[in-house]
mmCIF file of C-alpha atoms in Angstrom:
data_model
loop_
_atom_site.group_PDB
_atom_site.id
_atom_site.type_symbol
_atom_site.label_atom_id
_atom_site.label_comp_id
_atom_site.label_asym_id
_atom_site.label_seq_id
_atom_site.Cartn_x
_atom_site.Cartn_y
_atom_site.Cartn_z
ATOM 1 C CA MET A 297 0.000 0.000 0.000
ATOM 2 C CA THR A 298 1.299 3.513 -0.807
ATOM 3 C CA GLU A 299 -1.565 5.832 0.117
ATOM 4 C CA THR A 300 -4.466 6.009 2.532
ATOM 5 C CA ASP A 301 -7.609 8.158 2.690
ATOM 6 C CA ALA A 302 -5.763 10.438 5.095
ATOM 7 C CA GLY A 303 -2.843 10.991 2.695
ATOM 8 C CA PRO A 304 0.475 9.264 1.941
ATOM 9 C CA TYR A 305 1.280 5.960 3.571
ATOM 10 C CA ARG A 306 3.559 6.689 6.535
ATOM 11 C CA VAL A 307 6.344 4.332 7.607
ATOM 12 C CA LEU A 308 8.528 4.608 10.689
ATOM 13 C CA VAL A 309 11.733 2.566 10.655
ATOM 14 C CA VAL A 310 13.267 1.980 14.078
ATOM 15 C CA GLY A 311 16.858 2.292 12.949
ATOM 16 C CA PRO A 312 20.099 0.837 14.307
ATOM 17 C CA SER A 313 22.351 2.483 16.864
ATOM 18 C CA TRP A 314 25.567 1.229 15.256
ATOM 19 C CA ILE A 315 27.122 3.242 12.422
ATOM 20 C CA GLY A 316 27.774 0.324 10.078
ATOM 21 C CA ASP A 317 24.286 -1.055 10.588
ATOM 22 C CA MET A 318 22.696 2.281 9.696
ATOM 23 C CA VAL A 319 24.720 2.402 6.494
ATOM 24 C CA MET A 320 23.569 -1.114 5.613
ATOM 25 C CA ALA A 321 19.988 -0.103 6.371
ATOM 26 C CA GLN A 322 20.094 2.316 3.450
ATOM 27 C CA SER A 323 19.545 -0.663 1.141
ATOM 28 C CA LEU A 324 16.230 -1.196 2.963
ATOM 29 C CA PHE A 325 15.333 2.492 2.585
ATOM 30 C CA MET A 326 16.074 2.249 -1.147
ATOM 31 C CA LEU A 327 13.818 -0.797 -1.430
ATOM 32 C CA LEU A 328 11.001 0.959 0.438
ATOM 33 C CA ARG A 329 11.280 4.069 -1.729
ATOM 34 C CA GLU A 330 11.202 1.981 -4.902
ATOM 35 C CA ARG A 331 8.212 -0.019 -3.689
ATOM 36 C CA MET A 332 6.331 2.982 -2.266
ATOM 37 C CA PRO A 333 7.492 6.105 -4.145
ATOM 38 C CA ASN A 334 4.878 8.380 -2.545
ATOM 39 C CA ALA A 335 5.206 7.144 1.027
ATOM 40 C CA ILE A 336 6.605 9.153 3.926
ATOM 41 C CA ILE A 337 9.620 7.264 5.267
ATOM 42 C CA ASP A 338 10.937 8.406 8.658
ATOM 43 C CA VAL A 339 13.692 6.794 10.721
ATOM 44 C CA LEU A 340 13.938 6.757 14.520
ATOM 45 C CA ALA A 341 17.572 6.780 15.647
ATOM 46 C CA PRO A 342 20.048 8.264 18.142
ATOM 47 C CA SER A 343 21.977 11.355 17.026
ATOM 48 C CA ILE A 344 25.177 9.509 16.123
ATOM 49 C CA THR A 345 23.505 7.466 13.401
ATOM 50 C CA ALA A 346 20.694 9.938 12.664
ATOM 51 C CA SER A 347 23.295 12.338 11.268
ATOM 52 C CA LEU A 348 23.851 9.933 8.371
ATOM 53 C CA LEU A 349 20.183 10.066 7.357
ATOM 54 C CA ALA A 350 20.596 13.568 5.931
ATOM 55 C CA ARG A 351 22.815 11.957 3.271
ATOM 56 C CA MET A 352 20.215 9.336 2.347
ATOM 57 C CA PRO A 353 17.696 10.875 -0.082
ATOM 58 C CA GLU A 354 15.274 7.982 0.412
ATOM 59 C CA VAL A 355 14.538 9.138 3.991
ATOM 60 C CA ASP A 356 12.129 12.000 4.597
ATOM 61 C CA ASN A 357 12.790 12.715 8.271
ATOM 62 C CA ALA A 358 15.163 11.662 11.007
ATOM 63 C CA VAL A 359 13.458 11.353 14.407
ATOM 64 C CA ARG A 360 16.070 11.530 17.145
ATOM 65 C CA MET A 361 15.771 9.594 20.396
ATOM 66 C CA GLU A 362 18.689 9.873 22.806
ATOM 67 C CA ILE A 363 18.735 6.562 24.649
ATOM 68 C CA GLY A 364 21.852 4.463 25.253
ATOM 69 C CA HIS A 365 22.361 0.919 23.966
ATOM 70 C CA ARG A 366 21.448 -0.784 27.242
ATOM 71 C CA GLU A 367 19.210 1.925 28.672
ATOM 72 C CA VAL A 368 15.538 1.053 29.173
ATOM 73 C CA ALA A 369 14.469 4.684 29.815
ATOM 74 C CA LEU A 370 10.765 3.871 29.767
ATOM 75 C CA GLY A 371 9.843 7.497 30.427
ATOM 76 C CA LYS A 372 11.769 8.729 27.387
ATOM 77 C CA ARG A 373 10.243 6.013 25.246
ATOM 78 C CA ARG A 374 6.732 6.968 26.340
ATOM 79 C CA GLN A 375 7.453 10.613 25.587
ATOM 80 C CA THR A 376 8.767 9.763 22.120
ATOM 81 C CA ALA A 377 5.788 7.479 21.474
ATOM 82 C CA ARG A 378 3.311 10.251 22.306
ATOM 83 C CA ALA A 379 4.981 12.566 19.796
ATOM 84 C CA LEU A 380 5.035 9.853 17.125
ATOM 85 C CA ALA A 381 1.378 8.963 17.677
ATOM 86 C CA GLU A 382 0.425 12.428 16.431
ATOM 87 C CA ARG A 383 2.089 11.738 13.085
ATOM 88 C CA GLY A 384 -0.295 8.911 12.236
ATOM 89 C CA TYR A 385 2.095 6.244 11.033
ATOM 90 C CA ASP A 386 0.558 3.271 9.229
ATOM 91 C CA GLN A 387 3.489 0.905 9.736
ATOM 92 C CA ALA A 388 6.607 0.553 11.849
ATOM 93 C CA ILE A 389 9.571 -1.571 10.774
ATOM 94 C CA VAL A 390 11.721 -2.582 13.748
ATOM 95 C CA LEU A 391 15.227 -3.581 12.689
ATOM 96 C CA GLN A 392 16.633 -4.551 16.096
ATOM 97 C CA ARG A 393 15.461 -7.700 17.836
ATOM 98 C CA SER A 394 15.286 -6.429 21.411
ATOM 99 C CA ILE A 395 12.105 -5.831 23.390
ATOM 100 C CA LYS A 396 13.227 -2.237 24.020
ATOM 101 C CA ALA A 397 13.351 -1.460 20.294
ATOM 102 C CA ALA A 398 9.752 -2.595 19.811
ATOM 103 C CA LEU A 399 8.307 -0.592 22.697
ATOM 104 C CA VAL A 400 7.994 2.831 21.031
ATOM 105 C CA PRO A 401 5.950 1.706 17.977
ATOM 106 C CA TRP A 402 3.658 -0.286 20.295
ATOM 107 C CA LEU A 403 3.247 2.615 22.724
ATOM 108 C CA ALA A 404 2.586 4.937 19.773
ATOM 109 C CA GLY A 405 -0.263 2.704 18.614
ATOM 110 C CA ILE A 406 1.146 2.148 15.126
ATOM 111 C CA PRO A 407 -1.225 -0.491 13.709
ATOM 112 C CA GLN A 408 1.251 -2.627 11.721
ATOM 113 C CA ARG A 409 4.504 -3.387 13.509
ATOM 114 C CA THR A 410 6.831 -5.422 11.321
ATOM 115 C CA GLY A 411 9.889 -7.281 12.574
ATOM 116 C CA TYR A 412 11.407 -10.573 13.611
ATOM 117 C CA LEU A 413 10.112 -12.111 16.811
ATOM 118 C CA GLY A 414 13.429 -11.530 18.581
ATOM 119 C CA GLU A 415 13.246 -11.424 22.378
ATOM 120 C CA MET A 416 9.779 -12.965 22.781
ATOM 121 C CA ARG A 417 8.073 -9.856 21.404
ATOM 122 C CA TYR A 418 4.600 -11.380 21.058
ATOM 123 C CA GLY A 419 2.102 -8.550 20.670
ATOM 124 C CA LEU A 420 4.741 -5.856 20.393
ATOM 125 C CA ILE A 421 5.446 -7.154 16.882
ATOM 126 C CA ASN A 422 2.190 -8.098 15.144
ATOM 127 C CA ASP A 423 3.566 -8.564 11.614
ATOM 128 C CA VAL A 424 6.117 -11.250 12.430
ATOM 129 C CA ARG A 425 8.505 -12.168 9.645
ATOM 130 C CA SER A 426 10.616 -15.318 9.479
ATOM 131 C CA LEU A 427 14.216 -15.482 8.341
ATOM 132 C CA ASP A 428 15.857 -18.169 6.218
ATOM 133 C CA LYS A 429 19.535 -17.544 6.945
ATOM 134 C CA ASP A 430 20.638 -20.218 4.489
ATOM 135 C CA ARG A 431 18.895 -18.404 1.652
ATOM 136 C CA TYR A 432 19.682 -14.914 2.955
ATOM 137 C CA PRO A 433 22.948 -15.019 4.943
ATOM 138 C CA ARG A 434 23.893 -11.313 4.846
ATOM 139 C CA LYS A 435 22.864 -8.779 7.466
ATOM 140 C CA VAL A 436 21.817 -6.275 4.795
ATOM 141 C CA GLU A 437 19.348 -8.880 3.523
ATOM 142 C CA HIS A 438 17.953 -9.404 7.020
ATOM 143 C CA TYR A 439 17.066 -5.713 7.103
ATOM 144 C CA ALA A 440 15.759 -5.570 3.555
ATOM 145 C CA LEU A 441 13.429 -8.550 3.996
ATOM 146 C CA LEU A 442 11.434 -6.477 6.481
ATOM 147 C CA GLY A 443 10.687 -3.988 3.710
ATOM 148 C CA LEU A 444 8.872 -6.473 1.508
ATOM 149 C CA ALA A 445 5.112 -6.173 1.242
ATOM 150 C CA ARG A 446 4.462 -9.605 2.703
ATOM 151 C CA GLU A 447 6.023 -12.681 4.267
ATOM 152 C CA GLY A 448 7.539 -15.128 1.775
ATOM 153 C CA GLU A 449 8.078 -12.650 -1.038
ATOM 154 C CA ALA A 450 11.435 -13.148 -2.786
ATOM 155 C CA LEU A 451 14.104 -10.511 -2.276
ATOM 156 C CA ALA A 452 15.464 -9.024 -5.487
ATOM 157 C CA GLU A 453 19.055 -7.863 -5.885
ATOM 158 C CA LEU A 454 19.682 -5.009 -3.494
ATOM 159 C CA LYS A 455 21.148 -1.620 -4.284
ATOM 160 C CA HIS A 456 24.306 -0.747 -2.416
ATOM 161 C CA PRO A 457 24.254 2.137 0.037
ATOM 162 C CA GLU A 458 25.376 5.396 -1.527
ATOM 163 C CA LEU A 459 25.664 8.438 0.707
ATOM 164 C CA ARG A 460 25.122 11.817 -0.929
ATOM 165 C CA ILE A 461 28.335 13.852 -1.048
ATOM 166 C CA ASP A 462 28.248 17.526 -0.103
ATOM 167 C CA THR A 463 30.790 18.901 -2.569
ATOM 168 C CA ALA A 464 30.795 22.404 -1.061
ATOM 169 C CA ARG A 465 31.493 21.020 2.410
ATOM 170 C CA ARG A 466 34.138 18.723 0.924
ATOM 171 C CA ALA A 467 35.964 21.680 -0.623
ATOM 172 C CA GLU A 468 35.936 23.435 2.755
ATOM 173 C CA LEU A 469 37.380 20.344 4.438
ATOM 174 C CA VAL A 470 40.149 19.977 1.857
ATOM 175 C CA GLU A 471 41.279 23.530 2.536
ATOM 176 C CA ALA A 472 40.830 23.448 6.313
ATOM 177 C CA LEU A 473 42.598 20.098 6.766
ATOM 178 C CA GLY A 474 45.350 20.734 4.239
ATOM 179 C CA LEU A 475 44.596 17.700 2.091
ATOM 180 C CA GLU A 476 46.577 17.229 -1.100
ATOM 181 C CA THR A 477 44.129 16.197 -3.800
ATOM 182 C CA ASN A 478 46.735 16.236 -6.576
ATOM 183 C CA ARG A 479 48.246 12.966 -5.392
ATOM 184 C CA ALA A 480 46.857 9.506 -4.809
ATOM 185 C CA ALA A 481 45.411 8.935 -1.333
ATOM 186 C CA ILE A 482 44.459 5.946 0.812
ATOM 187 C CA GLY A 483 42.009 6.356 3.690
ATOM 188 C CA PHE A 484 42.682 4.498 6.954
ATOM 189 C CA ALA A 485 40.194 3.313 9.589
ATOM 190 C CA PRO A 486 42.570 1.539 12.009
ATOM 191 C CA GLY A 487 40.375 1.588 15.128
ATOM 192 C CA ALA A 488 38.048 -1.086 16.443
ATOM 193 C CA ALA A 489 35.628 0.173 19.085
ATOM 194 C CA TYR A 490 34.032 -3.271 19.435
ATOM 195 C CA GLY A 491 37.284 -4.842 20.661
ATOM 196 C CA GLY A 492 40.791 -5.924 19.801
ATOM 197 C CA ALA A 493 39.665 -9.150 18.123
ATOM 198 C CA LYS A 494 38.450 -7.038 15.202
ATOM 199 C CA GLN A 495 41.640 -4.982 14.886
ATOM 200 C CA TRP A 496 44.506 -5.547 12.469
ATOM 201 C CA PRO A 497 47.640 -4.842 14.563
ATOM 202 C CA ALA A 498 48.721 -1.211 14.845
ATOM 203 C CA THR A 499 52.214 -2.207 13.731
ATOM 204 C CA HIS A 500 50.746 -3.627 10.504
ATOM 205 C CA PHE A 501 48.840 -0.430 9.797
ATOM 206 C CA ALA A 502 52.014 1.578 10.498
ATOM 207 C CA ARG A 503 54.071 -0.516 8.074
ATOM 208 C CA LEU A 504 51.390 -0.137 5.419
ATOM 209 C CA ALA A 505 51.372 3.642 5.925
ATOM 210 C CA ALA A 506 55.174 3.738 5.685
ATOM 211 C CA GLU A 507 55.204 1.747 2.434
ATOM 212 C CA LEU A 508 52.583 4.000 0.872
ATOM 213 C CA ASP A 509 54.305 7.154 2.089
ATOM 214 C CA GLN A 510 57.592 6.059 0.504
ATOM 215 C CA ARG A 511 55.759 5.753 -2.815
ATOM 216 C CA GLY A 512 54.406 9.278 -2.607
ATOM 217 C CA ILE A 513 50.875 8.195 -1.694
ATOM 218 C CA ALA A 514 48.962 10.171 0.934
ATOM 219 C CA CYS A 515 47.610 8.401 4.026
ATOM 220 C CA TRP A 516 44.492 10.022 5.499
ATOM 221 C CA ILE A 517 43.965 8.551 8.961
ATOM 222 C CA PHE A 518 40.548 8.691 10.623
ATOM 223 C CA GLY A 519 39.508 7.874 14.165
ATOM 224 C CA SER A 520 37.769 8.844 17.375
ATOM 225 C CA ALA A 521 39.195 9.941 20.717
ATOM 226 C CA ALA A 522 39.891 6.284 21.528
ATOM 227 C CA ASP A 523 42.214 6.116 18.493
ATOM 228 C CA ARG A 524 44.257 9.228 19.347
ATOM 229 C CA GLN A 525 47.588 7.499 20.006
ATOM 230 C CA LEU A 526 47.076 4.982 17.219
ATOM 231 C CA ALA A 527 46.444 7.760 14.677
ATOM 232 C CA ALA A 528 49.483 9.672 15.914
ATOM 233 C CA ASP A 529 51.683 6.596 15.495
ATOM 234 C CA LEU A 530 50.437 5.966 11.966
ATOM 235 C CA THR A 531 50.956 9.588 11.005
ATOM 236 C CA ALA A 532 54.523 9.403 12.314
ATOM 237 C CA ALA A 533 55.091 6.310 10.170
ATOM 238 C CA ALA A 534 54.131 8.339 7.089
ATOM 239 C CA PRO A 535 56.087 11.574 7.693
ATOM 240 C CA LYS A 536 55.868 12.952 4.148
ATOM 241 C CA HIS A 537 52.211 12.511 3.302
ATOM 242 C CA GLY A 538 50.429 11.209 6.389
ATOM 243 C CA VAL A 539 47.521 13.350 7.630
ATOM 244 C CA ASN A 540 46.060 12.803 11.088
ATOM 245 C CA LEU A 541 42.304 13.376 10.832
ATOM 246 C CA CYS A 542 41.505 11.720 14.168
ATOM 247 C CA GLU A 543 38.806 13.698 16.039
ATOM 248 C CA ARG A 544 38.773 16.318 13.271
ATOM 249 C CA THR A 545 35.834 15.029 11.265
ATOM 250 C CA SER A 546 32.176 14.201 11.768
ATOM 251 C CA LEU A 547 30.701 11.051 10.274
ATOM 252 C CA VAL A 548 29.354 12.909 7.253
ATOM 253 C CA ASP A 549 32.741 14.619 6.856
ATOM 254 C CA ILE A 550 34.338 11.183 6.613
ATOM 255 C CA ALA A 551 31.979 10.313 3.760
ATOM 256 C CA ASP A 552 32.856 13.521 1.916
ATOM 257 C CA ILE A 553 36.608 12.991 2.299
ATOM 258 C CA ALA A 554 36.419 9.258 1.545
ATOM 259 C CA SER A 555 34.969 10.115 -1.865
ATOM 260 C CA LEU A 556 38.347 11.712 -2.735
ATOM 261 C CA THR A 557 40.443 8.658 -1.871
ATOM 262 C CA ASP A 558 41.642 6.010 -4.297
ATOM 263 C CA ALA A 559 40.924 3.302 -1.735
ATOM 264 C CA PHE A 560 39.977 3.004 1.922
ATOM 265 C CA VAL A 561 41.488 0.389 4.265
ATOM 266 C CA GLY A 562 39.810 -0.581 7.508
ATOM 267 C CA ASN A 563 38.796 -3.220 9.999
ATOM 268 C CA ASP A 564 35.206 -4.495 10.159
ATOM 269 C CA THR A 565 33.933 -1.288 11.762
ATOM 270 C CA GLY A 566 31.303 1.366 11.242
ATOM 271 C CA VAL A 567 33.749 3.749 9.596
ATOM 272 C CA MET A 568 34.733 1.089 7.063
ATOM 273 C CA HIS A 569 31.062 0.547 6.156
ATOM 274 C CA LEU A 570 30.582 4.301 6.004
ATOM 275 C CA ALA A 571 33.503 4.581 3.582
ATOM 276 C CA ALA A 572 32.035 1.785 1.465
ATOM 277 C CA ALA A 573 29.068 4.045 0.737
ATOM 278 C CA ALA A 574 31.296 6.879 -0.473
ATOM 279 C CA ALA A 575 34.815 5.778 -1.425
ATOM 280 C CA PRO A 576 35.610 4.385 -4.905
ATOM 281 C CA ARG A 577 37.091 1.187 -3.409
ATOM 282 C CA VAL A 578 37.240 -0.395 0.060
ATOM 283 C CA LEU A 579 39.667 -2.974 1.466
ATOM 284 C CA ALA A 580 38.231 -4.590 4.591
ATOM 285 C CA ILE A 581 40.154 -6.779 7.039
ATOM 286 C CA TYR A 582 38.236 -9.475 8.947
ATOM 287 C CA GLY A 583 39.161 -11.813 11.788
ATOM 288 C CA SER A 584 36.640 -12.559 14.530
ATOM 289 C CA THR A 585 33.690 -11.878 12.200
ATOM 290 C CA HIS A 586 32.829 -13.558 8.924
ATOM 291 C CA PRO A 587 33.486 -11.405 5.843
ATOM 292 C CA ASP A 588 30.371 -12.643 4.060
ATOM 293 C CA TYR A 589 27.930 -11.711 6.849
ATOM 294 C CA ALA A 590 28.529 -7.957 6.794
ATOM 295 C CA PRO A 591 30.769 -7.244 3.809
ATOM 296 C CA PRO A 592 31.530 -3.741 2.553
ATOM 297 C CA LEU A 593 28.601 -2.913 0.278
ATOM 298 C CA SER A 594 30.517 -1.431 -2.614
ATOM 299 C CA ASN A 595 30.895 -2.081 -6.327
ATOM 300 C CA ALA A 596 34.666 -2.214 -5.808
ATOM 301 C CA GLU A 597 35.760 -3.977 -2.643
ATOM 302 C CA ALA A 598 38.182 -6.577 -1.301
ATOM 303 C CA ARG A 599 37.959 -8.667 1.864
ATOM 304 C CA PHE A 600 40.909 -10.221 3.684
ATOM 305 C CA TRP A 601 40.312 -13.248 5.908
ATOM 306 C CA LEU A 602 42.324 -16.312 6.899
ATOM 307 C CA ASP A 603 39.415 -18.665 7.709
ATOM 308 C CA LEU A 604 41.182 -20.154 10.719
ATOM 309 C CA ALA A 605 39.632 -23.052 12.619
ATOM 310 C CA CYS A 606 38.842 -20.739 15.545
ATOM 311 C CA ALA A 607 37.130 -18.106 13.393
ATOM 312 C CA PRO A 608 34.699 -16.501 13.389
ATOM 313 C CA CYS A 609 34.494 -16.441 17.182
ATOM 314 C CA ARG A 610 32.624 -13.078 17.297
ATOM 315 C CA LYS A 611 34.372 -12.209 20.553
ATOM 316 C CA ARG A 612 35.517 -8.730 21.565
ATOM 317 C CA GLN A 613 38.937 -10.061 22.552
ATOM 318 C CA CYS A 614 40.717 -13.149 21.240
ATOM 319 C CA PRO A 615 39.775 -16.003 23.634
ATOM 320 C CA LEU A 616 43.045 -17.786 22.750
ATOM 321 C CA GLY A 617 45.204 -14.749 23.357
ATOM 322 C CA HIS A 618 47.058 -14.703 20.021
ATOM 323 C CA ASN A 619 44.709 -12.802 17.679
ATOM 324 C CA ALA A 620 46.233 -14.827 14.829
ATOM 325 C CA CYS A 621 43.203 -14.290 12.586
ATOM 326 C CA MET A 622 44.255 -10.629 12.261
ATOM 327 C CA ARG A 623 47.947 -10.799 13.124
ATOM 328 C CA ASP A 624 48.768 -13.233 10.323
ATOM 329 C CA ILE A 625 47.223 -11.225 7.481
ATOM 330 C CA PRO A 626 50.424 -9.897 5.879
ATOM 331 C CA VAL A 627 51.059 -6.219 5.266
ATOM 332 C CA ALA A 628 52.403 -7.178 1.830
ATOM 333 C CA ASP A 629 48.995 -8.589 0.854
ATOM 334 C CA VAL A 630 47.078 -5.447 1.776
ATOM 335 C CA LEU A 631 49.744 -3.228 0.204
ATOM 336 C CA ARG A 632 49.542 -5.099 -3.060
ATOM 337 C CA ALA A 633 45.762 -4.751 -3.117
ATOM 338 C CA CYS A 634 46.148 -1.014 -2.519
ATOM 339 C CA LEU A 635 48.569 -0.665 -5.419
ATOM 340 C CA ASP A 636 46.989 -3.090 -7.860
ATOM 341 C CA PRO A 637 43.165 -3.077 -7.786
ATOM 342 C CA ALA A 638 43.037 -5.886 -10.331
ATOM 343 C CA ALA A 639 45.175 -8.334 -8.319
ATOM 344 C CA ARG A 640 43.363 -11.539 -7.396
ATOM 345 C CA ASP A 641 46.193 -13.956 -6.510
ATOM 346 C CA ILE A 642 46.815 -12.496 -3.053
ATOM 347 C CA PRO A 643 47.065 -15.296 -0.451
ATOM 348 C CA SER A 644 44.866 -13.775 2.267
ATOM 349 C CA LEU A 645 42.336 -12.297 -0.168
ATOM 350 C CA HIS A 646 38.960 -13.880 0.593
ATOM 351 C CA TYR A 647 36.938 -12.069 -2.066
ATOM 352 C CA ALA A 648 37.306 -9.125 -4.434
ATOM 353 C CA ARG A 649 34.913 -7.255 -6.674
ATOM 354 C CA GLY A 650 35.676 -4.556 -9.239
ATOM 355 C CA SER A 651 38.858 -2.601 -9.756
ATOM 356 C CA ALA A 652 37.656 1.040 -9.622
ATOM 357 C CA PRO A 653 39.370 2.110 -12.875
ATOM 358 C CA THR A 654 39.452 5.874 -12.356
ATOM 359 C CA PRO A 655 42.090 8.475 -13.283
ATOM 360 C CA ARG A 656 43.113 8.679 -9.624
ATOM 361 C CA THR A 657 43.648 4.910 -9.553
ATOM 362 C CA SER A 658 45.914 5.214 -12.579
ATOM 363 C CA SER A 659 47.842 7.883 -10.658
ATOM 364 C CA LEU A 660 48.073 5.491 -7.723
ATOM 365 C CA GLN A 661 49.594 2.764 -9.858
ATOM 366 C CA THR A 662 52.032 5.171 -11.500
ATOM 367 C CA ASN A 663 53.217 6.463 -8.147
ATOM 368 C CA ALA A 664 53.491 2.933 -6.837
ATOM 369 C CA LEU A 665 55.873 1.873 -9.592
ATOM 370 C CA SER A 666 58.034 4.987 -9.579
#
């Protein structure tokens, strides 16, 4: 349905709190917009991920709700629900599987509340969808299935997330941050807020930065306050062309700058997924998580993974204490993928798609061989 007697069909998506998940959810928003071109599509999210919605043209409004990951905050949820009830939504799509996530649509009296059953959410979710993980193994598909008109409908090929770039803001950032756009550049996302089991060693990132720097290739290093020392160390390893952007950019700034890189290297983190929706090519390094569950959603991407017997463990820290799944991915493998987008015979390369043949990539290869 796309329209009611009272006007356009109104959908509220209860969006994710994690950055990477919100980026992946854009594929769902694209599906909804294609299926219901005249609908009003709003997304409920905390500020950190709601800021990305302004770069997703499929979304009409971001509705902010400041509640922490583990916070019940029933009073805040009731307050938000009262405000949402006045908007007259026809359907809510709840992406998370917790009871807390389903409370606001139920309290707001939204008649159709679509989601997976999750944490025994009988009644809170009244349009319960099932999930065939063998047929649909990727997280982006789990989200998109909730956007289909009915249970059992087949999911067509999904569009990849693509964040709108603010070119005026990008030009301001280039000048303010002193970025050299006349040379090839590689973006870095070396942090791992989830835990060390998802982090390629800092020494590996530093060696990669040094190798690129010696070839005249810029290294643009992103991070949060938690990555301050790590970013400083990587910048020191690339003394000629390393730029420390840690704590100097917002999430949407990262998207704008990532669009100017030749490639973006990162762990399985939100910033890597953010870059995948803006950068021409993404190289993602996996260890404790499986690279096919939440891959970078990009037309040009490469995934590194060793497929050890102990992986994927999905732990925050390596339970065996060696972190071999990340430690043993060689710097030489990632460097070669940076320099040669067409390379496919790299030992730790799990999967690669596309080669991003752009003029800046040609510049990258020329610099690499000089």
